[in-house]
CSV table of N, CA and C in Angstrom, one decimal:
chain,number,residue,atom,x,y,z
A,1,MET,N,12.0,15.3,-8.9
A,1,MET,CA,11.6,14.1,-8.1
A,1,MET,C,10.9,13.2,-8.9
A,2,LYS,N,10.0,13.7,-9.8
A,2,LYS,CA,9.2,12.8,-10.6
A,2,LYS,C,10.0,11.8,-11.4
A,3,LYS,N,11.0,12.3,-12.1
A,3,LYS,CA,11.8,11.5,-13.0
A,3,LYS,C,12.6,10.5,-12.2
A,4,LYS,N,13.1,10.9,-11.0
A,4,LYS,CA,13.8,9.9,-10.1
A,4,LYS,C,12.9,8.8,-9.6
A,5,ASN,N,11.6,9.2,-9.3
A,5,ASN,CA,10.6,8.2,-8.8
A,5,ASN,C,10.3,7.2,-10.0
A,6,MET,N,10.2,7.7,-11.3
A,6,MET,CA,10.0,6.7,-12.3
A,6,MET,C,11.1,5.8,-12.4
A,7,GLY,N,12.3,6.1,-12.0
A,7,GLY,CA,13.4,5.1,-12.0
A,7,GLY,C,13.2,4.1,-10.9
A,8,TYR,N,12.6,4.5,-9.7
A,8,TYR,CA,12.4,3.6,-8.6
A,8,TYR,C,11.3,2.6,-9.1
A,9,ALA,N,10.3,3.2,-9.7
A,9,ALA,CA,9.2,2.3,-10.2
A,9,ALA,C,9.6,1.3,-11.2
A,10,ARG,N,10.6,1.7,-12.0
A,10,ARG,CA,11.1,0.8,-13.1
A,10,ARG,C,11.9,-0.4,-12.3
A,11,ALA,N,12.6,0.0,-11.2
A,11,ALA,CA,13.4,-0.9,-10.4
A,11,ALA,C,12.4,-1.9,-9.7
A,12,VAL,N,11.3,-1.5,-9.3
A,12,VAL,CA,10.3,-2.3,-8.7
A,12,VAL,C,9.8,-3.3,-9.7
A,13,LEU,N,9.5,-2.8,-10.9
A,13,LEU,CA,9.0,-3.7,-12.1
A,13,LEU,C,10.1,-4.7,-12.4
A,14,ASN,N,11.3,-4.3,-12.5
A,14,ASN,CA,12.4,-5.3,-12.9
A,14,ASN,C,12.5,-6.3,-11.8
A,15,LEU,N,12.3,-6.0,-10.4
A,15,LEU,CA,12.3,-7.0,-9.4
A,15,LEU,C,11.2,-7.9,-9.4
A,16,CYS,N,10.0,-7.4,-9.9
A,16,CYS,CA,8.8,-8.2,-10.0
A,16,CYS,C,9.1,-9.3,-10.9
A,17,GLU,N,9.6,-9.0,-12.1
A,17,GLU,CA,9.9,-9.9,-13.1
A,17,GLU,C,11.0,-10.9,-12.6
A,18,LYS,N,12.1,-10.4,-12.0
A,18,LYS,CA,13.2,-11.3,-11.5
A,18,LYS,C,12.8,-12.3,-10.4
A,19,LEU,N,11.8,-11.8,-9.6
A,19,LEU,CA,11.3,-12.7,-8.4
A,19,LEU,C,10.2,-13.5,-8.8
A,20,GLY,N,9.6,-13.4,-10.0
A,20,GLY,CA,8.5,-14.2,-10.5
A,20,GLY,C,7.3,-13.8,-9.8
A,21,ALA,N,7.1,-12.5,-9.4
A,21,ALA,CA,5.9,-12.0,-8.7
A,21,ALA,C,4.7,-11.9,-9.7
A,22,LEU,N,4.9,-11.9,-11.0
A,22,LEU,CA,3.9,-11.8,-11.9
A,22,LEU,C,3.7,-13.2,-12.7
A,23,LYS,N,2.5,-13.8,-12.5
A,23,LYS,CA,2.3,-15.1,-13.1
A,23,LYS,C,1.1,-15.0,-14.1
A,24,PHE,N,1.2,-15.9,-15.1
A,24,PHE,CA,0.1,-15.9,-16.0
A,24,PHE,C,-0.6,-17.3,-16.1
A,25,GLY,N,-2.0,-17.3,-16.2
A,25,GLY,CA,-2.6,-18.4,-16.3
A,25,GLY,C,-4.1,-18.1,-15.8
A,26,GLU,N,-4.8,-18.9,-15.2
A,26,GLU,CA,-6.2,-18.6,-14.8
A,26,GLU,C,-6.2,-18.6,-13.2
A,27,PHE,N,-6.6,-17.4,-12.7
A,27,PHE,CA,-6.6,-17.2,-11.3
A,27,PHE,C,-7.9,-16.5,-10.8
A,28,GLU,N,-8.4,-16.9,-9.6
A,28,GLU,CA,-9.5,-16.2,-8.9
A,28,GLU,C,-8.9,-15.3,-7.9
A,29,LEU,N,-9.4,-14.0,-8.0
A,29,LEU,CA,-8.9,-13.0,-7.1
A,29,LEU,C,-9.7,-13.0,-5.9
A,30,THR,N,-9.3,-12.2,-4.9
A,30,THR,CA,-9.9,-12.0,-3.7
A,30,THR,C,-11.4,-11.6,-3.9
A,31,SER,N,-11.6,-10.7,-4.8
A,31,SER,CA,-12.9,-10.2,-5.1
A,31,SER,C,-13.8,-11.3,-5.7
A,32,GLY,N,-13.2,-12.4,-6.1
A,32,GLY,CA,-14.0,-13.5,-6.8
A,32,GLY,C,-14.0,-13.4,-8.2
A,33,LYS,N,-13.4,-12.3,-8.8
A,33,LYS,CA,-13.3,-12.2,-10.3
A,33,LYS,C,-12.2,-13.0,-10.7
A,34,ALA,N,-12.3,-13.4,-12.0
A,34,ALA,CA,-11.3,-14.2,-12.7
A,34,ALA,C,-10.2,-13.2,-13.3
A,35,SER,N,-9.0,-13.7,-13.4
A,35,SER,CA,-7.9,-12.9,-14.1
A,35,SER,C,-7.0,-13.9,-14.8
A,36,ASN,N,-6.5,-13.5,-15.9
A,36,ASN,CA,-5.5,-14.3,-16.5
A,36,ASN,C,-4.0,-13.9,-16.2
A,37,TYR,N,-3.9,-13.2,-15.2
A,37,TYR,CA,-2.6,-13.0,-14.5
A,37,TYR,C,-2.8,-12.8,-12.9
A,38,TYR,N,-1.7,-13.0,-12.2
A,38,TYR,CA,-1.7,-12.9,-10.8
A,38,TYR,C,-0.4,-12.1,-10.4
A,39,PHE,N,-0.6,-11.2,-9.6
A,39,PHE,CA,0.6,-10.5,-9.0
A,39,PHE,C,0.7,-10.8,-7.5
A,40,ASP,N,1.8,-11.5,-7.1
A,40,ASP,CA,2.0,-11.8,-5.8
A,40,ASP,C,3.0,-10.7,-5.2
A,41,GLY,N,2.5,-9.6,-4.7
A,41,GLY,CA,3.3,-8.6,-4.2
A,41,GLY,C,4.2,-8.9,-3.1
A,42,ARG,N,3.8,-9.9,-2.2
A,42,ARG,CA,4.6,-10.3,-1.1
A,42,ARG,C,5.9,-10.9,-1.6
A,43,LEU,N,6.0,-11.4,-2.7
A,43,LEU,CA,7.2,-12.0,-3.2
A,43,LEU,C,8.3,-10.8,-3.3
A,44,VAL,N,7.8,-9.6,-3.6
A,44,VAL,CA,8.6,-8.4,-3.8
A,44,VAL,C,8.8,-7.7,-2.4
A,45,THR,N,7.7,-7.6,-1.7
A,45,THR,CA,7.8,-6.8,-0.5
A,45,THR,C,8.5,-7.4,0.7
A,46,LEU,N,8.5,-8.8,0.6
A,46,LEU,CA,9.2,-9.5,1.7
A,46,LEU,C,10.7,-9.9,1.3
A,47,ASP,N,11.1,-9.5,0.1
A,47,ASP,CA,12.5,-9.6,-0.3
A,47,ASP,C,13.2,-8.3,0.1
A,48,PRO,N,14.3,-8.4,0.7
A,48,PRO,CA,15.0,-7.2,1.1
A,48,PRO,C,15.2,-6.1,0.1
A,49,GLU,N,15.6,-6.5,-1.1
A,49,GLU,CA,15.9,-5.6,-2.2
A,49,GLU,C,14.6,-5.0,-2.7
A,50,GLY,N,13.6,-5.9,-2.8
A,50,GLY,CA,12.3,-5.4,-3.2
A,50,GLY,C,11.6,-4.5,-2.3
A,51,ALA,N,11.7,-4.8,-0.9
A,51,ALA,CA,11.1,-3.9,0.1
A,51,ALA,C,11.8,-2.5,0.0
A,52,ASN,N,13.1,-2.5,-0.1
A,52,ASN,CA,13.8,-1.2,-0.3
A,52,ASN,C,13.3,-0.5,-1.5
A,53,ALA,N,13.2,-1.2,-2.6
A,53,ALA,CA,12.8,-0.5,-3.9
A,53,ALA,C,11.4,0.0,-3.8
A,54,VAL,N,10.5,-0.7,-3.2
A,54,VAL,CA,9.2,-0.2,-3.0
A,54,VAL,C,9.1,1.0,-2.1
A,55,ALA,N,9.9,1.0,-1.0
A,55,ALA,CA,9.9,2.1,-0.1
A,55,ALA,C,10.5,3.3,-0.8
A,56,LYS,N,11.5,3.1,-1.6
A,56,LYS,CA,12.2,4.2,-2.3
A,56,LYS,C,11.2,4.8,-3.3
A,57,ALA,N,10.4,4.0,-4.0
A,57,ALA,CA,9.3,4.5,-4.9
A,57,ALA,C,8.2,5.1,-4.2
A,58,PHE,N,7.7,4.6,-3.1
A,58,PHE,CA,6.6,5.2,-2.4
A,58,PHE,C,6.9,6.4,-1.6
A,59,LEU,N,8.0,6.5,-0.9
A,59,LEU,CA,8.4,7.5,0.1
A,59,LEU,C,8.3,8.9,-0.5
A,60,PRO,N,8.8,9.2,-1.7
A,60,PRO,CA,8.6,10.6,-2.3
A,60,PRO,C,7.1,11.0,-2.5
A,61,LEU,N,6.3,10.0,-2.8
A,61,LEU,CA,4.9,10.2,-3.0
A,61,LEU,C,4.2,10.6,-1.7
A,62,ILE,N,4.7,9.9,-0.6
A,62,ILE,CA,4.2,10.1,0.7
A,62,ILE,C,4.6,11.4,1.2
A,63,VAL,N,5.8,11.8,1.0
A,63,VAL,CA,6.4,13.1,1.5
A,63,VAL,C,5.7,14.2,0.7
A,64,ASP,N,5.6,14.1,-0.6
A,64,ASP,CA,4.8,15.2,-1.4
A,64,ASP,C,3.4,15.4,-1.0
A,65,SER,N,2.7,14.3,-0.5
A,65,SER,CA,1.3,14.4,0.0
A,65,SER,C,1.1,15.1,1.4
A,66,CYS,N,2.3,15.3,2.0
A,66,CYS,CA,2.4,15.8,3.4
A,66,CYS,C,1.8,14.9,4.4
A,67,ALA,N,1.8,13.5,4.0
A,67,ALA,CA,1.3,12.5,5.0
A,67,ALA,C,2.2,12.5,6.2
A,68,GLU,N,1.7,12.3,7.4
A,68,GLU,CA,2.4,12.2,8.6
A,68,GLU,C,2.7,10.7,9.0
A,69,VAL,N,1.8,9.9,8.4
A,69,VAL,CA,1.7,8.4,8.8
A,69,VAL,C,1.4,7.6,7.5
A,70,VAL,N,1.9,6.4,7.4
A,70,VAL,CA,1.5,5.5,6.4
A,70,VAL,C,0.7,4.4,6.9
A,71,ALA,N,-0.3,4.0,6.3
A,71,ALA,CA,-1.3,2.9,6.8
A,71,ALA,C,-1.7,2.0,5.6
A,72,GLY,N,-2.1,0.8,6.0
A,72,GLY,CA,-2.6,-0.1,5.0
A,72,GLY,C,-3.3,-1.2,5.6
A,73,PRO,N,-4.0,-2.0,4.8
A,73,PRO,CA,-4.7,-3.3,5.3
A,73,PRO,C,-3.7,-4.4,5.6
A,74,ALA,N,-4.0,-5.1,6.7
A,74,ALA,CA,-3.2,-6.3,7.0
A,74,ALA,C,-3.7,-7.3,5.9
A,75,LEU,N,-3.0,-8.0,5.4
A,75,LEU,CA,-1.7,-8.6,5.6
A,75,LEU,C,-0.7,-8.0,4.6
A,76,ALA,N,-1.2,-7.7,3.4
A,76,ALA,CA,-0.2,-7.3,2.3
A,76,ALA,C,0.5,-6.0,2.5
A,77,ALA,N,-0.1,-5.0,3.2
A,77,ALA,CA,0.6,-3.8,3.4
A,77,ALA,C,1.6,-3.7,4.5
A,78,ILE,N,1.6,-4.7,5.3
A,78,ILE,CA,2.5,-4.7,6.6
A,78,ILE,C,4.0,-4.6,6.0
A,79,PRO,N,4.5,-5.4,5.1
A,79,PRO,CA,5.9,-5.3,4.8
A,79,PRO,C,6.1,-3.9,4.1
A,80,ILE,N,5.2,-3.4,3.4
A,80,ILE,CA,5.4,-2.1,2.7
A,80,ILE,C,5.5,-1.0,3.8
A,81,ILE,N,4.6,-1.0,4.7
A,81,ILE,CA,4.6,0.0,5.8
A,81,ILE,C,5.9,-0.1,6.6
A,82,THR,N,6.4,-1.3,6.9
A,82,THR,CA,7.7,-1.4,7.6
A,82,THR,C,8.9,-0.9,6.8
A,83,ALA,N,8.8,-1.3,5.5
A,83,ALA,CA,10.0,-0.8,4.7
A,83,ALA,C,10.0,0.7,4.6
A,84,ILE,N,8.8,1.4,4.5
A,84,ILE,CA,8.7,2.8,4.4
A,84,ILE,C,9.1,3.4,5.7
A,85,GLY,N,8.7,2.8,6.8
A,85,GLY,CA,9.2,3.4,8.1
A,85,GLY,C,10.7,3.3,8.2
A,86,MET,N,11.3,2.1,7.9
A,86,MET,CA,12.8,2.1,8.0
A,86,MET,C,13.4,3.0,7.1
A,87,ARG,N,13.0,3.0,5.8
A,87,ARG,CA,13.7,3.9,4.8
A,87,ARG,C,13.6,5.4,5.3
A,88,SER,N,12.4,5.8,5.8
A,88,SER,CA,12.3,7.1,6.2
A,88,SER,C,13.0,7.5,7.4
A,89,PHE,N,13.3,6.6,8.3
A,89,PHE,CA,14.1,6.7,9.4
A,89,PHE,C,15.5,7.0,9.0
A,90,LEU,N,16.0,6.1,8.1
A,90,LEU,CA,17.4,6.2,7.7
A,90,LEU,C,17.6,7.5,6.9
A,91,GLU,N,16.6,8.0,6.4
A,91,GLU,CA,16.7,9.3,5.6
A,91,GLU,C,16.5,10.5,6.5
A,92,GLY,N,16.2,10.3,7.8
A,92,GLY,CA,16.2,11.4,8.8
A,92,GLY,C,14.8,12.0,8.9
A,93,SER,N,13.8,11.4,8.3
A,93,SER,CA,12.4,12.0,8.4
A,93,SER,C,11.4,10.9,8.6
A,94,PRO,N,11.4,10.3,9.9
A,94,PRO,CA,10.7,9.1,10.1
A,94,PRO,C,9.2,9.3,9.9
A,95,VAL,N,8.6,8.3,9.2
A,95,VAL,CA,7.2,8.2,8.9
A,95,VAL,C,6.7,7.0,9.6
A,96,PRO,N,5.9,7.1,10.7
A,96,PRO,CA,5.4,5.9,11.4
A,96,PRO,C,4.3,5.3,10.7
A,97,GLY,N,3.9,4.0,11.1
A,97,GLY,CA,2.9,3.2,10.4
A,97,GLY,C,1.8,2.8,11.2
A,98,LEU,N,0.7,2.6,10.5
A,98,LEU,CA,-0.6,1.9,11.1
A,98,LEU,C,-1.0,0.8,10.3
A,99,ILE,N,-1.5,-0.2,11.0
A,99,ILE,CA,-2.0,-1.4,10.3
A,99,ILE,C,-3.5,-1.5,10.6
A,100,VAL,N,-4.3,-1.6,9.6
A,100,VAL,CA,-5.7,-1.7,9.6
A,100,VAL,C,-6.1,-3.2,9.5
A,101,ARG,N,-6.8,-3.7,10.6
A,101,ARG,CA,-7.1,-5.1,10.6
A,101,ARG,C,-8.4,-5.3,9.7
A,102,SER,N,-8.7,-6.5,9.2
A,102,SER,CA,-9.7,-6.8,8.4
A,102,SER,C,-11.0,-6.8,9.3
A,103,GLU,N,-10.9,-7.0,10.6
A,103,GLU,CA,-12.0,-6.9,11.5
A,103,GLU,C,-11.5,-6.6,12.9
A,104,GLU,N,-12.3,-5.9,13.7
A,104,GLU,CA,-11.9,-5.5,15.0
A,104,GLU,C,-11.4,-6.6,15.8
A,105,LYS,N,-10.3,-6.5,16.6
A,105,LYS,CA,-9.7,-7.5,17.4
A,105,LYS,C,-10.8,-7.9,18.5
A,106,LYS,N,-10.9,-9.1,18.8
A,106,LYS,CA,-11.9,-9.7,19.7
A,106,LYS,C,-11.5,-9.5,21.2
A,107,HIS,N,-10.3,-9.2,21.5
A,107,HIS,CA,-9.8,-9.3,22.8
A,107,HIS,C,-9.0,-8.0,23.1
A,108,GLY,N,-8.5,-7.9,24.3
A,108,GLY,CA,-7.6,-6.7,24.6
A,108,GLY,C,-8.4,-5.4,24.5
A,109,GLU,N,-7.7,-4.5,23.7
A,109,GLU,CA,-8.3,-3.2,23.6
A,109,GLU,C,-9.3,-3.2,22.4
A,110,LYS,N,-9.5,-4.4,21.7
A,110,LYS,CA,-10.4,-4.5,20.6
A,110,LYS,C,-10.1,-3.5,19.5
A,111,LYS,N,-9.0,-3.3,19.1
A,111,LYS,CA,-8.5,-2.3,18.2
A,111,LYS,C,-8.8,-2.8,16.7
A,112,MET,N,-9.2,-1.8,15.9
A,112,MET,CA,-9.3,-2.0,14.5
A,112,MET,C,-8.0,-1.6,13.8
A,113,ILE,N,-7.3,-0.6,14.4
A,113,ILE,CA,-6.1,0.0,13.8
A,113,ILE,C,-5.0,-0.3,14.9
A,114,GLU,N,-3.9,-0.8,14.5
A,114,GLU,CA,-2.7,-0.9,15.3
A,114,GLU,C,-1.7,0.2,15.0
A,115,GLY,N,-1.1,0.7,16.1
A,115,GLY,CA,-0.2,1.8,15.9
A,115,GLY,C,-0.7,3.0,16.7
A,116,THR,N,0.1,4.1,16.7
A,116,THR,CA,-0.4,5.3,17.4
A,116,THR,C,-1.2,6.1,16.4
A,117,VAL,N,-2.5,6.1,16.6
A,117,VAL,CA,-3.4,6.9,15.8
A,117,VAL,C,-4.1,7.9,16.7
A,118,ARG,N,-4.3,9.1,16.1
A,118,ARG,CA,-5.0,10.2,16.8
A,118,ARG,C,-5.7,11.0,15.7
A,119,PRO,N,-6.9,11.6,16.0
A,119,PRO,CA,-7.6,12.4,15.1
A,119,PRO,C,-6.8,13.5,14.5
A,120,GLY,N,-7.1,13.8,13.2
A,120,GLY,CA,-6.3,14.9,12.5
A,120,GLY,C,-5.1,14.5,11.8
A,121,LEU,N,-4.6,13.3,12.1
A,121,LEU,CA,-3.4,12.8,11.4
A,121,LEU,C,-3.6,12.8,9.9
A,122,LYS,N,-2.7,13.2,9.0
A,122,LYS,CA,-2.7,13.1,7.7
A,122,LYS,C,-2.1,11.7,7.2
A,123,VAL,N,-2.8,10.9,6.6
A,123,VAL,CA,-2.4,9.5,6.4
A,123,VAL,C,-2.3,9.2,4.9
A,124,ALA,N,-1.3,8.5,4.4
A,124,ALA,CA,-1.2,7.8,3.2
A,124,ALA,C,-1.6,6.4,3.3
A,125,VAL,N,-2.5,5.9,2.6
A,125,VAL,CA,-2.8,4.4,2.6
A,125,VAL,C,-2.2,3.7,1.4
A,126,VAL,N,-1.6,2.5,1.7
A,126,VAL,CA,-0.8,1.8,0.8
A,126,VAL,C,-1.3,0.4,0.8
A,127,ASP,N,-1.0,-0.4,-0.4
A,127,ASP,CA,-1.2,-1.8,-0.6
A,127,ASP,C,-0.5,-2.2,-1.7
A,128,ASP,N,-0.4,-3.5,-1.8
A,128,ASP,CA,0.5,-4.0,-3.0
A,128,ASP,C,-0.4,-4.1,-4.3
A,129,THR,N,-1.7,-4.3,-4.2
A,129,THR,CA,-2.5,-4.4,-5.5
A,129,THR,C,-3.8,-3.7,-5.3
A,130,CYS,N,-4.4,-3.0,-6.3
A,130,CYS,CA,-5.7,-2.6,-6.3
A,130,CYS,C,-6.5,-3.3,-7.4
A,131,SER,N,-7.4,-4.0,-7.2
A,131,SER,CA,-8.3,-4.7,-8.1
A,131,SER,C,-9.7,-3.9,-8.0
A,132,THR,N,-10.5,-4.4,-7.2
A,132,THR,CA,-11.9,-3.7,-6.9
A,132,THR,C,-11.8,-2.6,-5.9
A,133,GLY,N,-10.6,-2.6,-5.2
A,133,GLY,CA,-10.4,-1.5,-4.2
A,133,GLY,C,-11.0,-1.8,-2.8
A,134,GLY,N,-11.5,-3.0,-2.7
A,134,GLY,CA,-12.1,-3.4,-1.4
A,134,GLY,C,-11.2,-3.2,-0.1
A,135,SER,N,-10.0,-3.8,-0.2
A,135,SER,CA,-9.1,-3.7,0.9
A,135,SER,C,-8.7,-2.3,1.2
A,136,LEU,N,-8.4,-1.5,0.0
A,136,LEU,CA,-8.0,-0.2,0.3
A,136,LEU,C,-9.1,0.7,0.9
A,137,ILE,N,-10.3,0.5,0.3
A,137,ILE,CA,-11.5,1.2,0.8
A,137,ILE,C,-11.8,1.0,2.3
A,138,HIS,N,-11.7,-0.4,2.7
A,138,HIS,CA,-11.8,-0.8,4.0
A,138,HIS,C,-10.8,0.0,4.9
A,139,ALA,N,-9.6,0.0,4.5
A,139,ALA,CA,-8.6,0.8,5.3
A,139,ALA,C,-8.9,2.2,5.3
A,140,ILE,N,-9.2,2.8,4.3
A,140,ILE,CA,-9.6,4.2,4.2
A,140,ILE,C,-10.8,4.5,5.1
A,141,ASP,N,-11.9,3.7,5.2
A,141,ASP,CA,-13.0,4.0,6.0
A,141,ASP,C,-12.6,3.9,7.5
A,142,ALA,N,-11.7,2.9,7.8
A,142,ALA,CA,-11.3,2.7,9.2
A,142,ALA,C,-10.4,4.0,9.7
A,143,ILE,N,-9.5,4.4,8.8
A,143,ILE,CA,-8.7,5.5,9.1
A,143,ILE,C,-9.5,6.7,9.3
A,144,GLU,N,-10.5,6.9,8.4
A,144,GLU,CA,-11.4,8.1,8.6
A,144,GLU,C,-12.3,8.0,9.8
A,145,ALA,N,-12.8,6.8,10.1
A,145,ALA,CA,-13.6,6.6,11.4
A,145,ALA,C,-12.8,6.9,12.6
A,146,ALA,N,-11.5,6.8,12.6
A,146,ALA,CA,-10.6,7.2,13.7
A,146,ALA,C,-10.3,8.7,13.7
A,147,GLY,N,-10.9,9.5,12.7
A,147,GLY,CA,-10.8,10.9,12.8
A,147,GLY,C,-9.6,11.4,11.9
A,148,CYS,N,-8.9,10.5,11.2
A,148,CYS,CA,-7.8,11.0,10.4
A,148,CYS,C,-8.2,11.4,9.0
A,149,ASP,N,-7.3,12.0,8.3
A,149,ASP,CA,-7.5,12.5,6.9
A,149,ASP,C,-6.7,11.7,6.0
A,150,VAL,N,-7.3,11.1,5.0
A,150,VAL,CA,-6.5,10.3,4.0
A,150,VAL,C,-6.1,11.3,2.9
A,151,VAL,N,-4.8,11.5,2.7
A,151,VAL,CA,-4.4,12.4,1.7
A,151,VAL,C,-3.7,11.8,0.5
A,152,LYS,N,-3.5,10.5,0.5
A,152,LYS,CA,-2.9,9.8,-0.6
A,152,LYS,C,-3.2,8.3,-0.5
A,153,VAL,N,-3.4,7.7,-1.7
A,153,VAL,CA,-3.6,6.2,-1.8
A,153,VAL,C,-2.7,5.8,-2.8
A,154,ILE,N,-1.8,4.7,-2.4
A,154,ILE,CA,-0.8,4.2,-3.4
A,154,ILE,C,-0.9,2.6,-3.4
A,155,SER,N,-0.7,2.0,-4.5
A,155,SER,CA,-0.5,0.6,-4.6
A,155,SER,C,0.6,0.3,-5.6
A,156,ILE,N,1.2,-0.8,-5.5
A,156,ILE,CA,2.2,-1.2,-6.4
A,156,ILE,C,1.7,-1.4,-7.9
A,157,LEU,N,0.6,-2.2,-7.8
A,157,LEU,CA,-0.1,-2.5,-9.1
A,157,LEU,C,-1.6,-2.2,-9.1
A,158,ASP,N,-2.0,-1.4,-10.2
A,158,ASP,CA,-3.4,-1.2,-10.5
A,158,ASP,C,-3.8,-2.1,-11.5
A,159,ARG,N,-4.8,-3.0,-11.1
A,159,ARG,CA,-5.3,-4.0,-12.1
A,159,ARG,C,-6.3,-3.4,-13.1
A,160,ASN,N,-6.7,-2.1,-12.8
A,160,ASN,CA,-7.7,-1.4,-13.7
A,160,ASN,C,-9.0,-2.3,-13.7
A,161,MET,N,-9.5,-2.7,-12.6
A,161,MET,CA,-10.7,-3.4,-12.5
A,161,MET,C,-11.8,-2.7,-11.7
A,162,GLY,N,-11.6,-1.3,-11.7
A,162,GLY,CA,-12.6,-0.5,-11.1
A,162,GLY,C,-12.3,0.1,-9.7
A,163,GLY,N,-11.3,-0.5,-9.1
A,163,GLY,CA,-10.9,-0.1,-7.7
A,163,GLY,C,-10.3,1.3,-7.7
A,164,SER,N,-9.4,1.5,-8.6
A,164,SER,CA,-8.8,2.9,-8.6
A,164,SER,C,-9.8,4.0,-9.0
A,165,ALA,N,-10.7,3.6,-10.0
A,165,ALA,CA,-11.7,4.6,-10.4
A,165,ALA,C,-12.6,4.8,-9.3
A,166,GLU,N,-13.0,3.9,-8.5
A,166,GLU,CA,-13.8,4.1,-7.3
A,166,GLU,C,-13.2,4.9,-6.3
A,167,ILE,N,-11.9,4.7,-6.0
A,167,ILE,CA,-11.1,5.4,-5.1
A,167,ILE,C,-11.1,6.9,-5.5
A,168,ARG,N,-10.8,7.1,-6.8
A,168,ARG,CA,-10.7,8.5,-7.3
A,168,ARG,C,-12.0,9.1,-7.2
A,169,SER,N,-13.1,8.4,-7.5
A,169,SER,CA,-14.4,9.0,-7.5
A,169,SER,C,-14.9,9.5,-6.2
A,170,ARG,N,-14.2,8.9,-5.1
A,170,ARG,CA,-14.5,9.3,-3.7
A,170,ARG,C,-13.6,10.5,-3.3
A,171,GLY,N,-12.8,11.0,-4.3
A,171,GLY,CA,-12.1,12.2,-4.1
A,171,GLY,C,-10.7,12.0,-3.6
A,172,TYR,N,-10.1,10.7,-3.5
A,172,TYR,CA,-8.8,10.5,-3.1
A,172,TYR,C,-7.8,10.6,-4.2
A,173,ASP,N,-6.7,11.0,-3.9
A,173,ASP,CA,-5.5,11.0,-4.9
A,173,ASP,C,-4.9,9.6,-4.9
A,174,PHE,N,-5.2,8.8,-6.0
A,174,PHE,CA,-4.7,7.5,-6.1
A,174,PHE,C,-3.5,7.4,-7.1
A,175,GLN,N,-2.5,6.6,-6.8
A,175,GLN,CA,-1.3,6.4,-7.7
A,175,GLN,C,-0.9,5.0,-7.6
A,176,ALA,N,-0.5,4.4,-8.7
A,176,ALA,CA,0.2,3.1,-8.7
A,176,ALA,C,1.4,3.1,-9.5
């Protein structure tokens, strides 16, 4: 499975290049830090071929972790979660999704997490990019506050700006 997954990861990288998702120049990241490159994961995950490639790369990792649900922060993780849900359904082992809001909804049920969540669920948390880890850590904290167990954390790109190290230091299995 590992060798096959590397092939899926290579397919995602090729699509990133083809779709122009990786740009070079001077950019300010969400964290406020400067970078000489920018990864626009949504160019990949909102593309049908890209969404399928990401789902094919992530799904074996999710299955191997024994996660029952895949979750991630709104907005970037939504197409990833959707693609994984569709791919898993087509493969006969549906993995439902959860979306973690950046802040609690102010009306209705005032939810922080959208989807069917219940204590004890084993959850894989996904995102397109990990820089400082802020979005992923926010999602992890919300998932755990709901009584779930985070068993895997995955992003398409690890910027190696401290986020993945922080996530691992908290005891989570992180992979990009």
